[in-house]
Structure formats: C-alpha cells, structure tokens
Amino acid sequence: MSSKVYKNATEALKDIHNGASIMSGGFGLCGIPENSIDALTKMDIKDLTVISNNIGNSGRGLVKILIQDKIKKAYCSYVGGNPDLETRIMNKEIDIELVPQGTFSERIRAAGLGIRAFYTPTGYGTVVADGKEVKHFDRPCILEEALHADFAIIKAQKGDTFGNLWFKETARNFSPLMAMAAKTTIVEVEQLVEVGELAAEDIHLPGIFVQRIYQGTNYKNDIEFLKVQED
Amino acid sequence: MSWTNEQIADKVLEYINDFTSVNLGIGLPTMVAERIPEDKGLWVHSENGVLGVKGRPTKDSVSPTLINAGKETVSIQKGASFFDSSLSFGMIRGGHIDYCILGGMEVDSEGSLANWMIPGKKLTGMGGAMDLVHGAKQVYVMMNHFNKDGQSKLVPKCTLPLTGFGVVSLVFTDQGVFRPSGNGFEVLELADKSKTKEELF
C-alpha cells in the first residue's frame, strides 16, 4: 500500500482542478482546514463548487477564495456574519443553494454511507421544498438527495499515517461526514502520529475514509466571538 | 413598562421543566444559557456538536475549539459530550430535544415562524432553525415585540419566507408571553397589564 502521507498542503491539493467540487469542514471558523484553504488561494483554479456550512466568515476561511472569484456554486446553511457572501448572493454573482443545517449534514452523511436519498419534514411548507417530491408519513416530508464531492478538505487535531482521526471538542462538526462523502479526502492535522499511537477506542473517524494526510503548520484557530466570565 | 432581555430570558426559563434538554438559537436566546439556575438540571444542546453547554468560560479556560452555535466561546458542565453534526441533528430531528428557543422576525397566529431572510434586504440563512422547528418537542420564540418601525412582529399571517409552518408553541417578547391560537394570540402574561390587544398586535 502506498503512503497516504503528503509533505504539505501544496502537494496534497495539487490535482484539484477547474470545476471541481470541494467539501470543507468547520463550523464558522472552528475546525476549518486552514492550510488547505491557504493553498487554494495560491492555485490557478476557478468554477469551483464549494460545500461548507458557512463559506468562512468576515474575510477569513473560505472567504479568501470567494473574494478571488474562484467559487461558482456554493452549498451552505448560514450566511450571517459573512457580508462578502451575502452581497454576492443578493447581487446574484454566485449560484447558491441554502440547505437547512440538519438536511445539509444528513445529505453529506447519506452520500458517504451509500444512501441515495431520504425523506424529512425539515423544510416542508417553505421554499426549501420547492420542486421536491412530497410524501406523507406521520406528517408531510420532502425527498432530499445525497450530496457528494470530488474532494473534501478537513482538519483534525491528531491523525495517524493510516488516516485515523481524533478531533478536539466542537471542531469535529461536519468533518467526519465530509471525509466519508468525498472521492478524495485530504486531511491536515495539528499532530501527525504513527499508527498505534491513537487508542483504537478513541478514533473518531477510521482511516479507511481518508486518502491523504499531512502535518499542518502555523494554526491560528481564530475565535469569532470571545466571551468570558466577568471578574 | 417592558421586560429587559434578562427578564425575557428568565421568563423563558419559567416555562421550561427542570431536568430537560434545550437548544438555544443564535442571538437573544443565547442569553438564556447565562441565566439558568444550577439546580435546574438542564442539558443545553448546541447544534455544532455539544450537549452540556454551561455559559461563558473563565479567562484562563477559553478554548477556540469550544464554541456554541453563535460561534461564542463557552464552557461545559460535568457529563457533557461532543459529537459530529449528523449525530447532533439526529438529536434534534429524532425528537430527543425537549425545547428549542429561536429568535424571530415574524410569528403569526397559526404558529408559523419566519426568521431567516428579508427578500432584497437581509439574508442570514436558516442554519439549523428549519430542523429545530420540526424536531424539538416544544418550539419557543424569543424576540423583541416590535420591529424598528414600531410594528408588531406578532402578525395575523407571516409575509416573510417561512422557517416553518404552524410550529411555534409560545412567543416570549419584551411585552409578554403569547400563544398562537389559530385566529389570534392568546395572552398568557403581560409586562404591562394596561396594554391592549390593539397596541400589541
């Protein structure tokens, strides 16, 4: 078996091409793949489809490639706090699909688990249901289809050379689901370890879902809203 | 006379049973987390993947990877757990969360809620709200009673794009507590008992 370990983001992302679809982990800026996003800003690529809950925030995260006009289509659930994205949607400069967050995560999970589609009441009676099949179970539900991607770029706190991953606190969010749903999953870690160093029962995502892994550098781990107890 | 945000939060807590689970939405509802009496035994769920949110951390214990759905730094209580977004929304969509408290732009007498966009003016996206309104056992809305133009946000029929149709159990505002009753709003409590229905709706 050839090694999954890559030297850095540039090497690991080299074959991302024009028109590729990319899932990117993180909730707001929490748990985003900082090194891979920075690598995308330096690549000569366009017409990307990006699948990410927030598409970054206030100039940070995926906003960096949004303002380079590399994104043609985006799937996300929340735009608040991202004026660059809100403006582009309002001016119809980007093709956007807003997806309820639970449907978003479930569509991604379904793709990874071989489920083609599922029925859910979420979105029934709203614009989200427009054009979708409705079926009545205990209540009306709409049909939602699995959401796949060519690539997933995600970040984990620790990972081993097989791609087994361990996430810290709420930085896990969409990342393990995206890892399952993409054809090629590229992981950056704060700490790359040898196989066997992570205890089997502590592994949040088995390495079978990971194709490439590299040791990241210079993590900022930005806080969006710092709230602390007053003295 | 009207209630302060803290008083609205305390009022919401009066309508939440002890030893239950509650999801707090972005904006005004996050304030509820900071008002929960320790002996109430609530499990606060945040859809980004944590059950057992406890309010603000101390200066020394801030972690950039420990946040709530509003992307604010938080702390956790004993027994808390972390999980991915799918399991988190499974808790919501599977009917395991007792209450959700959401912000609102409009609530109507049929219990419909609009809280994610004003066409041509403002777009926040629905985030987890569309899942919460169908998944949580009780859906509470916590919001200012009047908009910037002084019009009531409790309306006969929502005009903004809906988050959910017929889903709201109770509405908590600076003016009181209200229940959508089909053809109007039942007044459960008033901040100012001299207020008339004409002034409120």
PDB file of N, CA and C in Angstrom, chain B residues 67-146:
ATOM      1  N   ILE B  67     -17.070  26.137  21.193  1.00  0.00           N
ATOM      2  CA  ILE B  67     -17.970  27.266  20.911  1.00  0.00           C
ATOM      3  C   ILE B  67     -19.415  26.784  20.850  1.00  0.00           C
ATOM      4  N   ASN B  68     -20.341  27.765  20.880  1.00  0.00           N
ATOM      5  CA  ASN B  68     -21.755  27.434  20.677  1.00  0.00           C
ATOM      6  C   ASN B  68     -22.161  27.768  19.248  1.00  0.00           C
ATOM      7  N   ALA B  69     -23.458  27.606  18.939  1.00  0.00           N
ATOM      8  CA  ALA B  69     -23.911  27.814  17.562  1.00  0.00           C
ATOM      9  C   ALA B  69     -23.763  29.264  17.125  1.00  0.00           C
ATOM     10  N   GLY B  70     -23.673  30.186  18.083  1.00  0.00           N
ATOM     11  CA  GLY B  70     -23.447  31.586  17.760  1.00  0.00           C
ATOM     12  C   GLY B  70     -21.975  31.908  17.603  1.00  0.00           C
ATOM     13  N   LYS B  71     -21.118  30.871  17.616  1.00  0.00           N
ATOM     14  CA  LYS B  71     -19.655  30.995  17.486  1.00  0.00           C
ATOM     15  C   LYS B  71     -19.033  31.753  18.646  1.00  0.00           C
ATOM     16  N   GLU B  72     -19.703  31.737  19.799  1.00  0.00           N
ATOM     17  CA  GLU B  72     -19.149  32.347  21.017  1.00  0.00           C
ATOM     18  C   GLU B  72     -18.444  31.268  21.828  1.00  0.00           C
ATOM     19  N   THR B  73     -17.350  31.654  22.498  1.00  0.00           N
ATOM     20  CA  THR B  73     -16.669  30.701  23.366  1.00  0.00           C
ATOM     21  C   THR B  73     -17.587  30.354  24.543  1.00  0.00           C
ATOM     22  N   VAL B  74     -17.618  29.076  24.897  1.00  0.00           N
ATOM     23  CA  VAL B  74     -18.453  28.605  26.012  1.00  0.00           C
ATOM     24  C   VAL B  74     -17.647  27.646  26.885  1.00  0.00           C
ATOM     25  N   SER B  75     -18.268  27.211  27.975  1.00  0.00           N
ATOM     26  CA  SER B  75     -17.674  26.155  28.792  1.00  0.00           C
ATOM     27  C   SER B  75     -18.674  24.998  28.841  1.00  0.00           C
ATOM     28  N   ILE B  76     -18.267  23.885  29.439  1.00  0.00           N
ATOM     29  CA  ILE B  76     -19.168  22.735  29.538  1.00  0.00           C
ATOM     30  C   ILE B  76     -19.319  22.289  30.986  1.00  0.00           C
ATOM     31  N   GLN B  77     -20.443  21.629  31.256  1.00  0.00           N
ATOM     32  CA  GLN B  77     -20.674  21.105  32.604  1.00  0.00           C
ATOM     33  C   GLN B  77     -20.202  19.654  32.670  1.00  0.00           C
ATOM     34  N   LYS B  78     -20.152  19.123  33.873  1.00  0.00           N
ATOM     35  CA  LYS B  78     -19.798  17.706  34.057  1.00  0.00           C
ATOM     36  C   LYS B  78     -20.804  16.836  33.307  1.00  0.00           C
ATOM     37  N   GLY B  79     -20.310  15.825  32.614  1.00  0.00           N
ATOM     38  CA  GLY B  79     -21.206  14.922  31.885  1.00  0.00           C
ATOM     39  C   GLY B  79     -21.473  15.361  30.462  1.00  0.00           C
ATOM     40  N   ALA B  80     -20.881  16.468  30.052  1.00  0.00           N
ATOM     41  CA  ALA B  80     -21.076  16.964  28.687  1.00  0.00           C
ATOM     42  C   ALA B  80     -20.449  16.014  27.673  1.00  0.00           C
ATOM     43  N   SER B  81     -20.899  16.123  26.411  1.00  0.00           N
ATOM     44  CA  SER B  81     -20.327  15.283  25.354  1.00  0.00           C
ATOM     45  C   SER B  81     -20.220  16.059  24.050  1.00  0.00           C
ATOM     46  N   PHE B  82     -19.281  15.628  23.214  1.00  0.00           N
ATOM     47  CA  PHE B  82     -19.080  16.210  21.878  1.00  0.00           C
ATOM     48  C   PHE B  82     -19.405  15.163  20.822  1.00  0.00           C
ATOM     49  N   PHE B  83     -19.897  15.633  19.664  1.00  0.00           N
ATOM     50  CA  PHE B  83     -20.260  14.702  18.588  1.00  0.00           C
ATOM     51  C   PHE B  83     -20.285  15.457  17.271  1.00  0.00           C
ATOM     52  N   ASP B  84     -20.408  14.710  16.157  1.00  0.00           N
ATOM     53  CA  ASP B  84     -20.417  15.361  14.846  1.00  0.00           C
ATOM     54  C   ASP B  84     -21.796  15.948  14.535  1.00  0.00           C
ATOM     55  N   SER B  85     -21.886  16.711  13.461  1.00  0.00           N
ATOM     56  CA  SER B  85     -23.113  17.442  13.106  1.00  0.00           C
ATOM     57  C   SER B  85     -24.284  16.510  12.808  1.00  0.00           C
ATOM     58  N   SER B  86     -23.996  15.347  12.257  1.00  0.00           N
ATOM     59  CA  SER B  86     -25.071  14.421  11.923  1.00  0.00           C
ATOM     60  C   SER B  86     -25.726  13.869  13.189  1.00  0.00           C
ATOM     61  N   LEU B  87     -24.917  13.479  14.156  1.00  0.00           N
ATOM     62  CA  LEU B  87     -25.462  12.990  15.431  1.00  0.00           C
ATOM     63  C   LEU B  87     -26.169  14.135  16.155  1.00  0.00           C
ATOM     64  N   SER B  88     -25.606  15.326  16.041  1.00  0.00           N
ATOM     65  CA  SER B  88     -26.196  16.489  16.694  1.00  0.00           C
ATOM     66  C   SER B  88     -27.598  16.771  16.142  1.00  0.00           C
ATOM     67  N   PHE B  89     -27.709  16.729  14.823  1.00  0.00           N
ATOM     68  CA  PHE B  89     -29.027  16.951  14.217  1.00  0.00           C
ATOM     69  C   PHE B  89     -29.906  15.720  14.337  1.00  0.00           C
ATOM     70  N   GLY B  90     -29.302  14.570  14.558  1.00  0.00           N
ATOM     71  CA  GLY B  90     -30.092  13.384  14.871  1.00  0.00           C
ATOM     72  C   GLY B  90     -30.810  13.566  16.203  1.00  0.00           C
ATOM     73  N   MET B  91     -30.147  14.207  17.155  1.00  0.00           N
ATOM     74  CA  MET B  91     -30.795  14.510  18.447  1.00  0.00           C
ATOM     75  C   MET B  91     -32.000  15.411  18.223  1.00  0.00           C
ATOM     76  N   ILE B  92     -31.836  16.372  17.311  1.00  0.00           N
ATOM     77  CA  ILE B  92     -32.924  17.309  17.021  1.00  0.00           C
ATOM     78  C   ILE B  92     -34.016  16.626  16.194  1.00  0.00           C
ATOM     79  N   ARG B  93     -33.628  16.073  15.059  1.00  0.00           N
ATOM     80  CA  ARG B  93     -34.602  15.530  14.111  1.00  0.00           C
ATOM     81  C   ARG B  93     -35.253  14.264  14.642  1.00  0.00           C
ATOM     82  N   GLY B  94     -34.543  13.549  15.498  1.00  0.00           N
ATOM     83  CA  GLY B  94     -35.086  12.328  16.067  1.00  0.00           C
ATOM     84  C   GLY B  94     -36.009  12.555  17.251  1.00  0.00           C
ATOM     85  N   GLY B  95     -36.221  13.820  17.612  1.00  0.00           N
ATOM     86  CA  GLY B  95     -37.183  14.128  18.673  1.00  0.00           C
ATOM     87  C   GLY B  95     -36.629  13.944  20.080  1.00  0.00           C
ATOM     88  N   HIS B  96     -35.328  14.059  20.252  1.00  0.00           N
ATOM     89  CA  HIS B  96     -34.726  13.845  21.570  1.00  0.00           C
ATOM     90  C   HIS B  96     -34.512  15.130  22.359  1.00  0.00           C
ATOM     91  N   ILE B  97     -34.734  16.282  21.715  1.00  0.00           N
ATOM     92  CA  ILE B  97     -34.539  17.566  22.395  1.00  0.00           C
ATOM     93  C   ILE B  97     -35.919  18.089  22.839  1.00  0.00           C
ATOM     94  N   ASP B  98     -36.021  18.464  24.112  1.00  0.00           N
ATOM     95  CA  ASP B  98     -37.331  18.852  24.649  1.00  0.00           C
ATOM     96  C   ASP B  98     -37.787  20.235  24.188  1.00  0.00           C
ATOM     97  N   TYR B  99     -36.875  21.196  24.202  1.00  0.00           N
ATOM     98  CA  TYR B  99     -37.252  22.567  23.836  1.00  0.00           C
ATOM     99  C   TYR B  99     -36.215  23.162  22.894  1.00  0.00           C
ATOM    100  N   CYS B 100     -36.668  24.011  21.979  1.00  0.00           N
ATOM    101  CA  CYS B 100     -35.714  24.893  21.302  1.00  0.00           C
ATOM    102  C   CYS B 100     -36.216  26.323  21.445  1.00  0.00           C
ATOM    103  N   ILE B 101     -35.265  27.230  21.627  1.00  0.00           N
ATOM    104  CA  ILE B 101     -35.579  28.651  21.765  1.00  0.00           C
ATOM    105  C   ILE B 101     -34.957  29.358  20.558  1.00  0.00           C
ATOM    106  N   LEU B 102     -35.786  29.925  19.711  1.00  0.00           N
ATOM    107  CA  LEU B 102     -35.293  30.544  18.483  1.00  0.00           C
ATOM    108  C   LEU B 102     -35.588  32.036  18.479  1.00  0.00           C
ATOM    109  N   GLY B 103     -34.755  32.780  17.767  1.00  0.00           N
ATOM    110  CA  GLY B 103     -35.059  34.176  17.505  1.00  0.00           C
ATOM    111  C   GLY B 103     -36.106  34.248  16.397  1.00  0.00           C
ATOM    112  N   GLY B 104     -36.700  35.426  16.199  1.00  0.00           N
ATOM    113  CA  GLY B 104     -37.735  35.523  15.174  1.00  0.00           C
ATOM    114  C   GLY B 104     -37.808  36.886  14.526  1.00  0.00           C
ATOM    115  N   MET B 105     -38.225  36.902  13.263  1.00  0.00           N
ATOM    116  CA  MET B 105     -38.542  38.157  12.576  1.00  0.00           C
ATOM    117  C   MET B 105     -40.054  38.359  12.571  1.00  0.00           C
ATOM    118  N   GLU B 106     -40.809  37.274  12.365  1.00  0.00           N
ATOM    119  CA  GLU B 106     -42.273  37.298  12.420  1.00  0.00           C
ATOM    120  C   GLU B 106     -42.783  35.965  12.966  1.00  0.00           C
ATOM    121  N   VAL B 107     -43.830  36.034  13.793  1.00  0.00           N
ATOM    122  CA  VAL B 107     -44.573  34.832  14.173  1.00  0.00           C
ATOM    123  C   VAL B 107     -46.036  35.151  13.898  1.00  0.00           C
ATOM    124  N   ASP B 108     -46.764  34.197  13.313  1.00  0.00           N
ATOM    125  CA  ASP B 108     -48.174  34.502  13.051  1.00  0.00           C
ATOM    126  C   ASP B 108     -49.117  33.679  13.916  1.00  0.00           C
ATOM    127  N   SER B 109     -50.405  34.008  13.798  1.00  0.00           N
ATOM    128  CA  SER B 109     -51.400  33.423  14.699  1.00  0.00           C
ATOM    129  C   SER B 109     -51.570  31.920  14.469  1.00  0.00           C
ATOM    130  N   GLU B 110     -51.113  31.419  13.316  1.00  0.00           N
ATOM    131  CA  GLU B 110     -51.158  29.964  13.081  1.00  0.00           C
ATOM    132  C   GLU B 110     -49.915  29.261  13.636  1.00  0.00           C
ATOM    133  N   GLY B 111     -49.006  30.055  14.219  1.00  0.00           N
ATOM    134  CA  GLY B 111     -47.793  29.457  14.782  1.00  0.00           C
ATOM    135  C   GLY B 111     -46.680  29.282  13.763  1.00  0.00           C
ATOM    136  N   SER B 112     -46.793  29.957  12.634  1.00  0.00           N
ATOM    137  CA  SER B 112     -45.697  29.901  11.660  1.00  0.00           C
ATOM    138  C   SER B 112     -44.624  30.902  12.057  1.00  0.00           C
ATOM    139  N   LEU B 113     -43.385  30.567  11.701  1.00  0.00           N
ATOM    140  CA  LEU B 113     -42.232  31.398  12.062  1.00  0.00           C
ATOM    141  C   LEU B 113     -41.444  31.776  10.814  1.00  0.00           C
ATOM    142  N   ALA B 114     -41.031  33.045  10.749  1.00  0.00           N
ATOM    143  CA  ALA B 114     -40.093  33.495   9.712  1.00  0.00           C
ATOM    144  C   ALA B 114     -38.898  34.088  10.439  1.00  0.00           C
ATOM    145  N   ASN B 115     -37.704  33.582  10.148  1.00  0.00           N
ATOM    146  CA  ASN B 115     -36.524  34.132  10.838  1.00  0.00           C
ATOM    147  C   ASN B 115     -35.228  34.015  10.059  1.00  0.00           C
ATOM    148  N   TRP B 116     -35.307  33.873   8.724  1.00  0.00           N
ATOM    149  CA  TRP B 116     -34.022  33.669   8.033  1.00  0.00           C
ATOM    150  C   TRP B 116     -33.760  34.591   6.859  1.00  0.00           C
ATOM    151  N   MET B 117     -34.749  35.314   6.373  1.00  0.00           N
ATOM    152  CA  MET B 117     -34.431  36.284   5.321  1.00  0.00           C
ATOM    153  C   MET B 117     -35.511  37.333   5.144  1.00  0.00           C
ATOM    154  N   ILE B 118     -35.072  38.526   4.717  1.00  0.00           N
ATOM    155  CA  ILE B 118     -35.984  39.576   4.276  1.00  0.00           C
ATOM    156  C   ILE B 118     -35.640  39.818   2.813  1.00  0.00           C
ATOM    157  N   PRO B 119     -36.517  39.374   1.882  1.00  0.00           N
ATOM    158  CA  PRO B 119     -36.160  39.428   0.464  1.00  0.00           C
ATOM    159  C   PRO B 119     -35.626  40.803   0.048  1.00  0.00           C
ATOM    160  N   GLY B 120     -34.479  40.796  -0.614  1.00  0.00           N
ATOM    161  CA  GLY B 120     -33.871  42.019  -1.123  1.00  0.00           C
ATOM    162  C   GLY B 120     -33.118  42.830  -0.080  1.00  0.00           C
ATOM    163  N   LYS B 121     -33.250  42.460   1.197  1.00  0.00           N
ATOM    164  CA  LYS B 121     -32.641  43.285   2.249  1.00  0.00           C
ATOM    165  C   LYS B 121     -31.640  42.552   3.118  1.00  0.00           C
ATOM    166  N   LYS B 122     -32.019  41.379   3.565  1.00  0.00           N
ATOM    167  CA  LYS B 122     -31.183  40.710   4.563  1.00  0.00           C
ATOM    168  C   LYS B 122     -31.297  39.207   4.371  1.00  0.00           C
ATOM    169  N   LEU B 123     -30.156  38.538   4.451  1.00  0.00           N
ATOM    170  CA  LEU B 123     -30.162  37.085   4.330  1.00  0.00           C
ATOM    171  C   LEU B 123     -29.198  36.512   5.352  1.00  0.00           C
ATOM    172  N   THR B 124     -29.723  35.749   6.300  1.00  0.00           N
ATOM    173  CA  THR B 124     -28.815  35.088   7.242  1.00  0.00           C
ATOM    174  C   THR B 124     -28.718  33.600   6.933  1.00  0.00           C
ATOM    175  N   GLY B 125     -29.716  33.080   6.230  1.00  0.00           N
ATOM    176  CA  GLY B 125     -29.775  31.631   6.032  1.00  0.00           C
ATOM    177  C   GLY B 125     -30.525  31.005   7.194  1.00  0.00           C
ATOM    178  N   MET B 126     -31.001  29.795   6.976  1.00  0.00           N
ATOM    179  CA  MET B 126     -31.829  29.162   8.008  1.00  0.00           C
ATOM    180  C   MET B 126     -30.998  28.448   9.063  1.00  0.00           C
ATOM    181  N   GLY B 127     -29.718  28.195   8.790  1.00  0.00           N
ATOM    182  CA  GLY B 127     -28.919  27.454   9.752  1.00  0.00           C
ATOM    183  C   GLY B 127     -29.650  26.197  10.171  1.00  0.00           C
ATOM    184  N   GLY B 128     -29.765  25.957  11.475  1.00  0.00           N
ATOM    185  CA  GLY B 128     -30.452  24.766  11.963  1.00  0.00           C
ATOM    186  C   GLY B 128     -31.915  24.986  12.297  1.00  0.00           C
ATOM    187  N   ALA B 129     -32.418  26.209  12.056  1.00  0.00           N
ATOM    188  CA  ALA B 129     -33.767  26.543  12.530  1.00  0.00           C
ATOM    189  C   ALA B 129     -34.868  25.685  11.902  1.00  0.00           C
ATOM    190  N   MET B 130     -34.730  25.372  10.607  1.00  0.00           N
ATOM    191  CA  MET B 130     -35.783  24.579   9.948  1.00  0.00           C
ATOM    192  C   MET B 130     -35.835  23.153  10.489  1.00  0.00           C
ATOM    193  N   ASP B 131     -34.685  22.646  10.930  1.00  0.00           N
ATOM    194  CA  ASP B 131     -34.642  21.315  11.549  1.00  0.00           C
ATOM    195  C   ASP B 131     -35.234  21.370  12.955  1.00  0.00           C
ATOM    196  N   LEU B 132     -34.862  22.418  13.685  1.00  0.00           N
ATOM    197  CA  LEU B 132     -35.312  22.552  15.070  1.00  0.00           C
ATOM    198  C   LEU B 132     -36.829  22.677  15.168  1.00  0.00           C
ATOM    199  N   VAL B 133     -37.446  23.441  14.272  1.00  0.00           N
ATOM    200  CA  VAL B 133     -38.896  23.656  14.397  1.00  0.00           C
ATOM    201  C   VAL B 133     -39.690  22.366  14.165  1.00  0.00           C
ATOM    202  N   HIS B 134     -39.108  21.414  13.441  1.00  0.00           N
ATOM    203  CA  HIS B 134     -39.814  20.143  13.224  1.00  0.00           C
ATOM    204  C   HIS B 134     -39.363  19.054  14.186  1.00  0.00           C
ATOM    205  N   GLY B 135     -38.218  19.268  14.851  1.00  0.00           N
ATOM    206  CA  GLY B 135     -37.670  18.189  15.663  1.00  0.00           C
ATOM    207  C   GLY B 135     -37.878  18.356  17.156  1.00  0.00           C
ATOM    208  N   ALA B 136     -37.716  19.592  17.658  1.00  0.00           N
ATOM    209  CA  ALA B 136     -37.845  19.803  19.105  1.00  0.00           C
ATOM    210  C   ALA B 136     -39.304  19.602  19.532  1.00  0.00           C
ATOM    211  N   LYS B 137     -39.496  19.110  20.762  1.00  0.00           N
ATOM    212  CA  LYS B 137     -40.870  18.829  21.208  1.00  0.00           C
ATOM    213  C   LYS B 137     -41.666  20.115  21.407  1.00  0.00           C
ATOM    214  N   GLN B 138     -40.987  21.163  21.915  1.00  0.00           N
ATOM    215  CA  GLN B 138     -41.635  22.461  22.097  1.00  0.00           C
ATOM    216  C   GLN B 138     -40.783  23.523  21.416  1.00  0.00           C
ATOM    217  N   VAL B 139     -41.408  24.374  20.631  1.00  0.00           N
ATOM    218  CA  VAL B 139     -40.675  25.434  19.937  1.00  0.00           C
ATOM    219  C   VAL B 139     -41.072  26.783  20.536  1.00  0.00           C
ATOM    220  N   TYR B 140     -40.119  27.428  21.198  1.00  0.00           N
ATOM    221  CA  TYR B 140     -40.350  28.749  21.770  1.00  0.00           C
ATOM    222  C   TYR B 140     -39.610  29.794  20.937  1.00  0.00           C
ATOM    223  N   VAL B 141     -40.245  30.939  20.750  1.00  0.00           N
ATOM    224  CA  VAL B 141     -39.580  32.043  20.064  1.00  0.00           C
ATOM    225  C   VAL B 141     -39.357  33.166  21.070  1.00  0.00           C
ATOM    226  N   MET B 142     -38.142  33.698  21.066  1.00  0.00           N
ATOM    227  CA  MET B 142     -37.771  34.785  21.969  1.00  0.00           C
ATOM    228  C   MET B 142     -37.303  35.951  21.100  1.00  0.00           C
ATOM    229  N   MET B 143     -38.038  37.062  21.162  1.00  0.00           N
ATOM    230  CA  MET B 143     -37.688  38.183  20.262  1.00  0.00           C
ATOM    231  C   MET B 143     -38.238  39.494  20.801  1.00  0.00           C
ATOM    232  N   ASN B 144     -37.774  40.598  20.213  1.00  0.00           N
ATOM    233  CA  ASN B 144     -38.379  41.891  20.508  1.00  0.00           C
ATOM    234  C   ASN B 144     -39.801  41.887  19.956  1.00  0.00           C
ATOM    235  N   HIS B 145     -40.700  42.573  20.664  1.00  0.00           N
ATOM    236  CA  HIS B 145     -42.094  42.534  20.230  1.00  0.00           C
ATOM    237  C   HIS B 145     -42.325  43.363  18.960  1.00  0.00           C
ATOM    238  N   PHE B 146     -41.614  44.510  18.893  1.00  0.00           N
ATOM    239  CA  PHE B 146     -41.827  45.427  17.764  1.00  0.00           C
ATOM    240  C   PHE B 146     -40.571  45.513  16.903  1.00  0.00           C
TER     241      PHE B 146
END
